[in-house]
mmCIF file of C-alpha atoms in Angstrom:
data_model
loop_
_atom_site.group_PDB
_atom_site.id
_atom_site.type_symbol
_atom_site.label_atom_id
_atom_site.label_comp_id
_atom_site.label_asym_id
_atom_site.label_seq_id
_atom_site.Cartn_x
_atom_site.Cartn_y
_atom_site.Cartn_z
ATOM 1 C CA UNK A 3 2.463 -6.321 191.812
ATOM 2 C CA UNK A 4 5.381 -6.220 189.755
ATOM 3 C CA UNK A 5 9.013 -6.529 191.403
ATOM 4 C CA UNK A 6 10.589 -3.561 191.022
ATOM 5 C CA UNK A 7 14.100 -2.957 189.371
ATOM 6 C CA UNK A 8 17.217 -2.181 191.000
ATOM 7 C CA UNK A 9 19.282 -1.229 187.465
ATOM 8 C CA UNK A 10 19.943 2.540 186.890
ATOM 9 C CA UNK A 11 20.464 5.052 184.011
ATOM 10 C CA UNK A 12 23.613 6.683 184.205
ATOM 11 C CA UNK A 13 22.438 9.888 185.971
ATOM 12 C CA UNK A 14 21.283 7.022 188.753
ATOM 13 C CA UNK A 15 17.586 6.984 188.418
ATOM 14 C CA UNK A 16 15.777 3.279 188.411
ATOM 15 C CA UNK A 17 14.933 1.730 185.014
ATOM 16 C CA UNK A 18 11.240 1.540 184.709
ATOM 17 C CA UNK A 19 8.912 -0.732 182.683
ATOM 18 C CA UNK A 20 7.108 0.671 179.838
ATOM 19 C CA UNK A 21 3.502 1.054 181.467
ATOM 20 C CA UNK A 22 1.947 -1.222 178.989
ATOM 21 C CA UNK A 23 4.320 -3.738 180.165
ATOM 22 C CA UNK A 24 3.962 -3.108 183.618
ATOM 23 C CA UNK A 25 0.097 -3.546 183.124
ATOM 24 C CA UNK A 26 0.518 -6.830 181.576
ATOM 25 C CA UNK A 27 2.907 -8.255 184.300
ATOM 26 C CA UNK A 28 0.493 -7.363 186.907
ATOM 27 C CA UNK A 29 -2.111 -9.126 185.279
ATOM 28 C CA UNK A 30 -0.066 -12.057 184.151
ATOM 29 C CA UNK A 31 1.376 -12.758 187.697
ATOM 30 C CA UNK A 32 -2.128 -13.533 189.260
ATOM 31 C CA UNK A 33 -2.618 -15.937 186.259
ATOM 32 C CA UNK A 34 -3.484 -19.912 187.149
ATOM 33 C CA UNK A 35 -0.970 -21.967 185.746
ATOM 34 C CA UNK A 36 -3.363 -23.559 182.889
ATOM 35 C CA UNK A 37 -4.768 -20.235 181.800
ATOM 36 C CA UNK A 38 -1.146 -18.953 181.624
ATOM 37 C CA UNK A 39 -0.815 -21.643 178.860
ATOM 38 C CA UNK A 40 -3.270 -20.460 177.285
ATOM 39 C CA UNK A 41 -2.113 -17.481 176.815
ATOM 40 C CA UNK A 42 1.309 -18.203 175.854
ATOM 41 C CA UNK A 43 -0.172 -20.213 172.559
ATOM 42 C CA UNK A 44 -1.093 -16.699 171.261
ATOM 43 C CA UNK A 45 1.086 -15.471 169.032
ATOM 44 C CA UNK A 46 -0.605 -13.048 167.207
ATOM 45 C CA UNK A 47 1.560 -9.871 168.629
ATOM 46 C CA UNK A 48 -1.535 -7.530 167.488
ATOM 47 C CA UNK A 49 -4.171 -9.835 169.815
ATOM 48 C CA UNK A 50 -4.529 -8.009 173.804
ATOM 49 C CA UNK A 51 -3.959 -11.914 174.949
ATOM 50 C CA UNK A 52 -0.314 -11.574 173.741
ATOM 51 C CA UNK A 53 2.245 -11.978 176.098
ATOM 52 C CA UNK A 54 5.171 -9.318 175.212
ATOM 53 C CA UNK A 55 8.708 -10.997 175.483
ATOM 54 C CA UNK A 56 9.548 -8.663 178.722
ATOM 55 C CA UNK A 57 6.424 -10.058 180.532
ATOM 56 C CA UNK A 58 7.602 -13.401 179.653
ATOM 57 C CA UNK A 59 11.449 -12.375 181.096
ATOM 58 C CA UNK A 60 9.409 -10.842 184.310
ATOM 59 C CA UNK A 61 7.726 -14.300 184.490
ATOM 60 C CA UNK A 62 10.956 -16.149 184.335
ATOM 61 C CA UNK A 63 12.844 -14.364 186.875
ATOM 62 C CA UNK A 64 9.738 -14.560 189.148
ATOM 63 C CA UNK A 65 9.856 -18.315 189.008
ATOM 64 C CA UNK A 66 13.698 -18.902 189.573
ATOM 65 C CA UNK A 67 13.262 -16.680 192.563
ATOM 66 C CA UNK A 68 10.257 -19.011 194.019
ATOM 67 C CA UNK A 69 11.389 -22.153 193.019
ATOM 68 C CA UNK A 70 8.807 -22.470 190.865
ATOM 69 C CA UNK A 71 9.576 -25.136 188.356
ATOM 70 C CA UNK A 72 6.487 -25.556 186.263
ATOM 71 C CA UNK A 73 6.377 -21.471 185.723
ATOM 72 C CA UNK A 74 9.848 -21.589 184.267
ATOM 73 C CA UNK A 75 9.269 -24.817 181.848
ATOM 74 C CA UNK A 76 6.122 -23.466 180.810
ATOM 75 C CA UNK A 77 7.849 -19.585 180.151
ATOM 76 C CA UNK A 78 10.984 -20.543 178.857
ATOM 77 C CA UNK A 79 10.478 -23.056 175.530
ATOM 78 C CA UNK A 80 8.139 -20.056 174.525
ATOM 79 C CA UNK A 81 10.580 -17.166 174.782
ATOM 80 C CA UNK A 82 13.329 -18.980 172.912
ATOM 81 C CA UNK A 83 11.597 -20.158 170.041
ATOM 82 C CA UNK A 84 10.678 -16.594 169.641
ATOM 83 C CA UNK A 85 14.276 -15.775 170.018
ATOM 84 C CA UNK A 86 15.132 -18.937 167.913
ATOM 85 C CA UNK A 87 13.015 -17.388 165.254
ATOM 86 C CA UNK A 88 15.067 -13.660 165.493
ATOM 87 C CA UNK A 89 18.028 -15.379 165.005
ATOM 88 C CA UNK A 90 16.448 -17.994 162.107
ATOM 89 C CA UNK A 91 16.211 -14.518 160.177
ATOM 90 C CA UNK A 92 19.718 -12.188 161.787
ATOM 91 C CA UNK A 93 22.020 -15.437 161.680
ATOM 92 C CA UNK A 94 20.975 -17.145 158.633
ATOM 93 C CA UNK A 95 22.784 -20.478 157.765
ATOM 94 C CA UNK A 96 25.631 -19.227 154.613
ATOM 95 C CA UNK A 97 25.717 -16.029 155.724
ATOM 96 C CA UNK A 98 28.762 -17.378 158.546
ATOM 97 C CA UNK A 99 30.874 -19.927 159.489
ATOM 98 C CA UNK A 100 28.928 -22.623 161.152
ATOM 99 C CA UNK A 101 25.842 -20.154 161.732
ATOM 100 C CA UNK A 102 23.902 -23.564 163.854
ATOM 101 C CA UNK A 103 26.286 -23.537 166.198
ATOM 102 C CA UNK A 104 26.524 -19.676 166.955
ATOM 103 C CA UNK A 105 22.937 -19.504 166.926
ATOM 104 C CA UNK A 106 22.769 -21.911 169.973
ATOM 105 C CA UNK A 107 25.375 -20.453 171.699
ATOM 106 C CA UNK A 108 23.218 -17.228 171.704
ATOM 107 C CA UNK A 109 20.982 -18.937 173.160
ATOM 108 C CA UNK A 110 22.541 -20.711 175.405
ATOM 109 C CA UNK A 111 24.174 -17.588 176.503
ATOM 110 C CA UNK A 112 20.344 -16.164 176.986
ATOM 111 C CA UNK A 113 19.328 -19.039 179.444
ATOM 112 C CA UNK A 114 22.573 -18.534 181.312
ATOM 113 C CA UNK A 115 21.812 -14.973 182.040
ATOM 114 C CA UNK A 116 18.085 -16.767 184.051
ATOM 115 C CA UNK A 117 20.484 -18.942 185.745
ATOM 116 C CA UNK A 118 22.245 -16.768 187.455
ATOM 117 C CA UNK A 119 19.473 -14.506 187.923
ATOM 118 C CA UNK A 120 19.383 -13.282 191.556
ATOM 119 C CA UNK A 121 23.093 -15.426 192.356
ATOM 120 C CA UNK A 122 25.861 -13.300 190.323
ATOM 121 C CA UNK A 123 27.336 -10.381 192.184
ATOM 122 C CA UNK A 124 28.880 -8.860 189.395
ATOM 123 C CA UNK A 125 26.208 -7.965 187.648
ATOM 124 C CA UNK A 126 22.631 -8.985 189.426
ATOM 125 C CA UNK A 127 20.527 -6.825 187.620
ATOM 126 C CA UNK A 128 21.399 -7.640 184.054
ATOM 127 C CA UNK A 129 17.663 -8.571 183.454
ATOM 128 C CA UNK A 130 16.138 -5.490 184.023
ATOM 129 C CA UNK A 131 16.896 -4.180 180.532
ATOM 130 C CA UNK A 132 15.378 -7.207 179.243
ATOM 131 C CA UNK A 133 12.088 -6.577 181.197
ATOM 132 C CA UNK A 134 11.974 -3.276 179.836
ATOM 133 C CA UNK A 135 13.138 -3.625 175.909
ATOM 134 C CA UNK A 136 13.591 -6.790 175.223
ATOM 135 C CA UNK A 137 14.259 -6.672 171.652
ATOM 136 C CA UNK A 138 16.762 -4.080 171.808
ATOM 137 C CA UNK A 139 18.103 -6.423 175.004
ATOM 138 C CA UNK A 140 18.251 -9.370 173.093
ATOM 139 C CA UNK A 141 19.690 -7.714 169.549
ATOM 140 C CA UNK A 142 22.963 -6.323 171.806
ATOM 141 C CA UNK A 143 23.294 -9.971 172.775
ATOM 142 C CA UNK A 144 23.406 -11.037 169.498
ATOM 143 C CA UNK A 145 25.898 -8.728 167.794
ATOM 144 C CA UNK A 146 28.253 -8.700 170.752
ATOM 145 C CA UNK A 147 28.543 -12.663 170.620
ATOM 146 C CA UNK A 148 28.739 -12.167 166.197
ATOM 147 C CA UNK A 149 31.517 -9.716 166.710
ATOM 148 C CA UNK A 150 32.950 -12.331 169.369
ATOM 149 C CA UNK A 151 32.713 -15.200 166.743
ATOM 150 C CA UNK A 152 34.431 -12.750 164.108
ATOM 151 C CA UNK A 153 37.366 -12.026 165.981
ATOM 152 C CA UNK A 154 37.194 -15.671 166.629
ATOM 153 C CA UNK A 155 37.419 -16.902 162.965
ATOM 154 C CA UNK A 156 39.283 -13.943 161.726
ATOM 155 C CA UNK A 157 42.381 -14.157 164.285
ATOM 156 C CA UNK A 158 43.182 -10.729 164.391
ATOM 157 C CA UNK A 159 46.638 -9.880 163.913
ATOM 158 C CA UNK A 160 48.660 -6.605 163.377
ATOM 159 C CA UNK A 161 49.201 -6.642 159.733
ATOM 160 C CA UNK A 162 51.527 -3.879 157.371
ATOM 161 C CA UNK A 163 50.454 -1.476 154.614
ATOM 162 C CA UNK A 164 49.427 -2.667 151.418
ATOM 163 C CA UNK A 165 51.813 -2.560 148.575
ATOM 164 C CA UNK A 166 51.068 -0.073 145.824
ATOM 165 C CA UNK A 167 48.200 -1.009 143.535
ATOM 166 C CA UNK A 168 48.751 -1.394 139.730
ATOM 167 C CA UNK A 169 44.860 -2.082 139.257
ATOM 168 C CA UNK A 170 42.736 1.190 138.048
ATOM 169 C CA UNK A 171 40.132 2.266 139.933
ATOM 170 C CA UNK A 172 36.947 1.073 138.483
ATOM 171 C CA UNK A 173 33.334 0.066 139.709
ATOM 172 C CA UNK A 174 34.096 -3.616 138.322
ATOM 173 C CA UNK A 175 37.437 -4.119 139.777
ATOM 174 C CA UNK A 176 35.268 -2.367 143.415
ATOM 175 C CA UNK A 177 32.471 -5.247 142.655
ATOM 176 C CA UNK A 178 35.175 -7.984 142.527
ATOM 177 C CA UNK A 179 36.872 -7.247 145.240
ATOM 178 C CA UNK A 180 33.860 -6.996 147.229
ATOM 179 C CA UNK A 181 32.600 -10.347 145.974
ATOM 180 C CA UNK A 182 35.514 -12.475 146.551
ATOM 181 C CA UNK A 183 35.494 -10.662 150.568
ATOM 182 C CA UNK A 184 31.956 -12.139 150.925
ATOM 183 C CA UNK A 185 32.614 -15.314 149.478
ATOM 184 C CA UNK A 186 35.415 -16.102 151.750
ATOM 185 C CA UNK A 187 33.258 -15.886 154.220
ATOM 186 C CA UNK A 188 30.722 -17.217 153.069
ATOM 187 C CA UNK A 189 31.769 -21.384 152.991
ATOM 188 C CA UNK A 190 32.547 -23.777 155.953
ATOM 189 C CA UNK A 191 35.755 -23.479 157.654
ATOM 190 C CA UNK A 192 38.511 -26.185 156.080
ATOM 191 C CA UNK A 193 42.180 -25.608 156.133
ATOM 192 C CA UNK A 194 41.751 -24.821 152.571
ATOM 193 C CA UNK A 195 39.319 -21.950 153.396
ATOM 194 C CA UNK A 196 42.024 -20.750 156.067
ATOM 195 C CA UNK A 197 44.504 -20.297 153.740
ATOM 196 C CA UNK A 198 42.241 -18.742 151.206
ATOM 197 C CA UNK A 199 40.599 -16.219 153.779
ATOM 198 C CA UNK A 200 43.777 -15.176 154.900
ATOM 199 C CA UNK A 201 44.828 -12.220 152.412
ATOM 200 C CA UNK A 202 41.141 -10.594 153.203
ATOM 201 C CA UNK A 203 41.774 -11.014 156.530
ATOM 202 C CA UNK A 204 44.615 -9.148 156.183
ATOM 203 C CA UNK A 205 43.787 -6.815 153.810
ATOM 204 C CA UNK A 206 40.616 -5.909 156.207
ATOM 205 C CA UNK A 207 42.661 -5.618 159.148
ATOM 206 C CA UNK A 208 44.619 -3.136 157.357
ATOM 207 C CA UNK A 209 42.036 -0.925 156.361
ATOM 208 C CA UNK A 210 41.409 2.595 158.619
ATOM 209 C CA UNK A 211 38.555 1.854 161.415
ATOM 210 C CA UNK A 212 36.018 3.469 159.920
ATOM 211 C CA UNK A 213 36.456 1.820 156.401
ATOM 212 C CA UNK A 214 36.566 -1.903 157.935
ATOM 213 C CA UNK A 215 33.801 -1.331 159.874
ATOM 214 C CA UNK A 216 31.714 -0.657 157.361
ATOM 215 C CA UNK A 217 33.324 -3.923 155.095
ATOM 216 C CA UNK A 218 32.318 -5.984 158.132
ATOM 217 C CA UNK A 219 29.038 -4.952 158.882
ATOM 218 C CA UNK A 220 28.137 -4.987 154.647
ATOM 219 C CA UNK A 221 30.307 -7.510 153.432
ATOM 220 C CA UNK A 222 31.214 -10.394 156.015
ATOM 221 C CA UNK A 223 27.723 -9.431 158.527
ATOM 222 C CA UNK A 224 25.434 -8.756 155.640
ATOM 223 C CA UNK A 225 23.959 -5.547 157.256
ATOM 224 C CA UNK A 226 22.290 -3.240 154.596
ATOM 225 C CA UNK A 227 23.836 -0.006 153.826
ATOM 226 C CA UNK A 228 21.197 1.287 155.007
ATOM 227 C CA UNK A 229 16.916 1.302 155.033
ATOM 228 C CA UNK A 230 13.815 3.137 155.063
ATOM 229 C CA UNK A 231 12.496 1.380 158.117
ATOM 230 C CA UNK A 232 13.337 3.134 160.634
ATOM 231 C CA UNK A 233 13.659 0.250 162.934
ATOM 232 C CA UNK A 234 15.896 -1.812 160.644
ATOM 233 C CA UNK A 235 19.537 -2.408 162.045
ATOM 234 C CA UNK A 236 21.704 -1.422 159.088
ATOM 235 C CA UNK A 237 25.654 -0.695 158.411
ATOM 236 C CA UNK A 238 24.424 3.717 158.964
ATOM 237 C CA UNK A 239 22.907 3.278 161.902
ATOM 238 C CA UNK A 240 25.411 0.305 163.862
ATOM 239 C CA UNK A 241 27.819 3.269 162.781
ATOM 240 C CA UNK A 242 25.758 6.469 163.508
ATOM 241 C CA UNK A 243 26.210 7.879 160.370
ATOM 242 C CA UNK A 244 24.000 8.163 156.751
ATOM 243 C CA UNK A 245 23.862 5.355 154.354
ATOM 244 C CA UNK A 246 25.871 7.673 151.757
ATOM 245 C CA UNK A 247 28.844 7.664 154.244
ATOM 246 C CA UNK A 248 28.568 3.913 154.926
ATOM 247 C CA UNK A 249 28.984 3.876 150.449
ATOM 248 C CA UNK A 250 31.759 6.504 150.467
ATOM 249 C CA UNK A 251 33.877 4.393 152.769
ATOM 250 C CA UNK A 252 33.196 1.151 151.039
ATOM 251 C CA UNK A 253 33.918 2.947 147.752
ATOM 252 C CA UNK A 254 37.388 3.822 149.589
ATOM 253 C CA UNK A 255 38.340 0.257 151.125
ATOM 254 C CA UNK A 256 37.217 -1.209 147.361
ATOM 255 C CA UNK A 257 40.053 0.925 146.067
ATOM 256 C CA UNK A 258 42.438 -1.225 148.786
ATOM 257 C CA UNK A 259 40.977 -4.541 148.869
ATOM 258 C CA UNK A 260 41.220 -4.570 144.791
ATOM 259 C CA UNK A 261 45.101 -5.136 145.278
ATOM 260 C CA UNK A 262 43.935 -8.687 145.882
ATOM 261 C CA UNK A 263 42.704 -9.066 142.396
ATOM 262 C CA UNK A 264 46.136 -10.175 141.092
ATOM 263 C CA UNK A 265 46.825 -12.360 144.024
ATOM 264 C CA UNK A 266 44.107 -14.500 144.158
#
């Protein structure tokens, strides 16, 4: 039988395991090491052999708790290569500064949390989210250690209002401004590249929240405005709003980050 959690919602009752989940960690627990190898080579997500990601988490935490060596080697190359391959496609090489690097930081981050599984006070049950929705888990992960990186590379700083612009408003002047913020973002840190990135950085900073959050997320992150898949992460739904708010506040910062037309 499954361990049970110890995390809780905010109105204090338990997390619980999807029941399809909770099925498949029952089952998966009483597996023999050689036919749990088996079934981690499966990786068709639609074949009933298929190890979900939270089973695999489950079966990770188990074996740090036991001591159980081989369980963990065996569990753990396979759930971050399927990581690996999430972040292969949400932190793609040119879309950010030294994207390798970040990616195995998120990784590394990842196998730290199964490290201290069961040994940090602060926070000892920051698993069981993972063994209930692992993607979702796994995608906070990721953003919160992008949006670390950006502060990072961006070095945030207090910055003061743009001077008046002598540059009409215009959908090409909008579209040039908006290419020249992705580019700078867009090449391997040098000093050159510092100097260059620092009017957008500026310029960004200056913007209202809600107008830089939805440059960063478009321009810099490469989030879509927004999607018809409903499970697709976009700029609309990071911000809880429609994709035709997202485009009325880039249409507003454009107007604003233009001013760097002439300077550049």
């Amino acid at each position: 039988m499954a361990r049970p959690l110890t995390k809780t919602e905010p109105d204090g009752t338990l997390y619980r395991r999807p029941a399809a989940v909770e099925a498949q960690v029952d089952e998966a627990i009483q597996l023999k090491l050689p036919d749990l190898r088996r079934r981690l080579l499966v990786t068709d997500r639609n074949d009933a052999a298929y190890l979900r990601s939270e089973c695999l988490v489950h079966l990770l935490r188990h074996g740090r708790r036991a001591g159980d060596q081989a369980l963990m080697s065996a569990v753990l190359p396979v759930l971050l290569s399927r990581c690996e391959a999430n972040l292969l496609a949400t932190v793609p090489d040119g879309r950010m500064p030294d994207a390798t690097s970040l990616r195995q930081d998120i990784l590394d981050e990842l196998t730290e949390l199964f490290v201290l599984d069961g040994l940090e006070r602060r926070n000892p049950d920051e698993l069981d989210f993972y063994e209930c929705r692992f993607n979702k888990a796994f995608r906070t992960l990721r953003i919160d250690a992008i949006r670390r990186a950006g502060r990072r590379s961006m070095e945030i700083v207090d910055v003061a209002a743009l001077p008046p612009s002598e540059i009409k408003d215009g959908p090409d002047a909008y579209e040039d401004a908006f290419a020249r913020v992705s580019d700078a973002f867009k090449v391997l840190p040098t000093q050159e590249w510092d100097a260059f990135r620092e009017p957008f950085v500026n310029a960004i900073e200056s913007l209202p929240p809600d107008e830089r959050d939805a440059v960063i997320l478009v321009h810099v992150l490469g989030y879509k405005e927004e999607s018809e898949d409903p499970n697709e992460e976009t700029a609309a739904t990071r911000c809880n709003c429609t994709g035709r708010t997202i485009r009325n506040r880039l249409t507003r910062a454009a107007g604003k980050l233009a001013r760097l037309k002439e300077d550049l």
